[in-house]
C-alpha cells in the first residue's frame, strides 16, 4: 500500500494484502451432523465471513458441537473512525518522576491502592504497586518520592475513603479484576460516588481504576479521573500521576 | 482416558537428594512449626467453638440467615466469654433449662437464657453430656469415611494422576449438571469454587444457594446435593468421582466439620494462605487450621495446600525455595494434626516465565524436587496462570508442557489448565480442549517417567539441590526469627502480615484453666465416645 488515503482503510490480513482472512471458533448447542456444520457456516456468513470454511467440527458430548471456521470477512475498518485513549502525558523514568515530585510538590506524593468489593485478585494492584512490579518495571513502592499504602484485597469502600483521608492520599488506585455481573463497574461507581460525597471537589484525591476489562473511555460514566486497561505498566501510572497532580514548577532554570 | 498403570518408579531414584539435608530440612520445619502449634493449643476461636456446636448437631439459621451456631456462640461470648469454650456454659444451661440445643440457641438469641461457667459436679456433668452429644457428630464423620471406602471399592478408584476440574457458576443447581458433565468428560475430581468473598464471612451460609460471585457458596446443603449427584455419576461411570471444596477463610473449622459430615473427599486447606492472601490474623488462622486439619485427618479427607499461590505474586524462580519451605511446614502441621502422607496434596505450580531460557528444565527440577521430598504424598500440580497472556494459542502450548511436566514427574492430582485462563471463566469448549490436551500428553508420554532419569550432576539435579539448599537456609532464618516474624516480614508471597493485625483477631481467645472442647478431645484421643 502506498497511497495515504487507502492506508486508512484496512481489512484482516491472512497471507495476501486485502484477503480479509479471519479465523473464529465457537460452540453451537446442537448435536454434530451435517445440519450443525451448515448452521456454523450460516452463522459465519451473518458475521460477514463469506465464503466460510468450516475446517473443524467436533462433538462435545451429545448436545454440543465445537467449530473452527476460516474465511474472508467482508467488513472494512477505517482507521480514522477509531477512538482510543492515546497517552496524553509524557512517559517519565522513575528518576524523572522522583525529581518532578521533589521540585513540583516538595513532599512525597501519597498513593493509596486497593482491590475493592469482593474482588480478591490483587494481581493487578500488586503489579502496579509492589516493588516487584510488572513487565520489567519496578512498582510504585520503588519510587522514593511516592508513599504507597497498599490496602490489599476486599477492601470496603468506606474503609478505602477513611484510609485515603487518614493518609492524605493524593491519588487512590483501585484494581478490579472480577467482572462477573459487571461487578467491576458497580464497584467503581460506588467508590467514586463515595469519594465525591466525602470530599469537597478540590480536596478529593485523584481517582484511578485499572483492570483488564475496563473501557478506557468510560471515565465520565464511572466518575473517575483515569482508567487503565490491560498491560498497563507501573511507569505509565507514575507518569500519569505526575502529569495530573504535580504542578510544573514556576521557576525553572531553563525555559522549555 | 489412557493413563499409565505401570508401577511408579521410586521418585528418589529419579533425583538423588542428600538424605542428611532432607532430614535437616524436616527437623528445621518441625522447630519452626512447634511454637506455632503451642500457640494454637493455647487459644480457641469463635469458629472452632461453632464447629463444636455443629458436630453436636446444631443446624439452621434465624430469619436473617444467621446460623444458630453464630447466635449461640455470640451470646455465650457476650455473657461469660469464650475462654472456657462454648461447651461447658451451653451444656450446663441445657441441663438446667431442659432444652435441646436448637431451642436453647433460639431462646438464647432472644435473650432469655443466662449462661454461667459451671463448677464442680455441674461442670463434670455438663462436660460429660457435651462429649456424648459431640461424639455423635464425630461418629457421623467416621461413618462418612467408611461409606467413601465402600463406594471406592464398589465403583473403582481412578488411576493417577487424578484429573481435577473446576466448576463455578454461583448456582448449585447449575453446578450439578456441569459437574456431572465434567466427570463424564474425564474429571476424577470436581472442585466447586467458592463465591468470592466467602472466606471473609464469619458465618457459613445456610441451605442450597443460587447467588454467588465467581463461585458458589460452601454450605452444608450444597455439599450434600453435589455429593449425591456425583455418587450417581460415579455409579454410571464406574469410578468414584471425588468432590473438593475449600476449608479456608474465617470459618475453616466449621467448613471442615461440614465436609467431614457430608463426605467431601478433598479440601483446600493451607496453613498460611488465609494469612497471606486474605489478610486473616495469623493466630486466628493457625488455631483454625489445626482444628480443621484434625477433622480432615479423622474424615479421611485429602488436603490440598496452596503453595501455587505464592508463585502468582512472587517470581517462580527466585521464590522456588519458599514453596519448598511452605510444603515442609504444611507437612509438619498436617502430620502434627494426625494427617497421613496419602492425605497430603501439597501444592506447587508451573509458573516460571516462559521467556527465560531453560524454563521447562527449571520446572522439571522444581516438580521433581517436590516429588522426591514427599514420595508418598499425592502432590497437587497447578497449571500456569501468571504467564497466560490472553494469547490462547500460546496458552494451549504452555498447558501442554505443564501436562508433560506432570507426566514426567508423577504428580498425583493434575489441575487441568485452561487456555482461556485470564480471559474468561472456562467455556464448554475450553474444558473439552483442555482435556484433549491432557489425554494427548498422557497417551503419548504417560509412561515416559520410566525412562526419565535426569543426569545426576546435570542441570535439573543441580537446580533441585540448589532450591533445597536455599530452603534449608530460609528455614534456618525462620527458626532463628520465629515463623510469625517471617510471615510479618513478607517471606512468603511477598505479603507482610504481622501477628497482631488482620481480620478475625477479635474472634481469638486464650484458653482458661478448665477450658473444654469435647470435639478437640475426641479428635486428639481418636476416640468415638
XYZ file of C-alpha atoms in Angstrom, chain A residues 23 27 58 60 64 66 118-120 126 132 153-154 180-181 213 230, chain B residues 196-197 200 211-214 278 315 389 422-423 428-429 432 436 503:
34
model
C -10.464 -17.393 11.947
C -19.780 -23.833 20.029
C -16.147 -31.823 16.836
C -18.639 -32.249 22.671
C -22.912 -29.579 21.558
C -17.365 -27.116 18.520
C -15.454 -8.790 46.963
C -12.601 -8.821 44.464
C -9.768 -10.854 45.941
C 0.322 -5.605 43.189
C 8.436 -6.431 42.234
C -7.875 -7.219 48.689
C -11.561 -6.998 49.521
C -18.935 -11.234 36.808
C -22.274 -9.451 36.570
C -11.993 -5.440 31.229
C -4.762 -4.454 30.327
C -15.628 -14.592 46.002
C -15.724 -13.134 49.472
C -14.190 -13.278 54.821
C -26.413 -16.491 44.083
C -22.638 -16.390 44.146
C -19.936 -14.265 42.585
C -17.349 -16.202 40.580
C -6.860 -12.836 52.734
C 8.809 -14.857 40.959
C -1.436 -13.605 28.484
C -7.064 -14.743 32.488
C -9.632 -14.262 29.700
C -17.542 -25.711 27.495
C -15.129 -25.824 24.567
C -13.029 -30.001 26.147
C -7.859 -33.310 24.898
C -9.145 -9.996 60.090
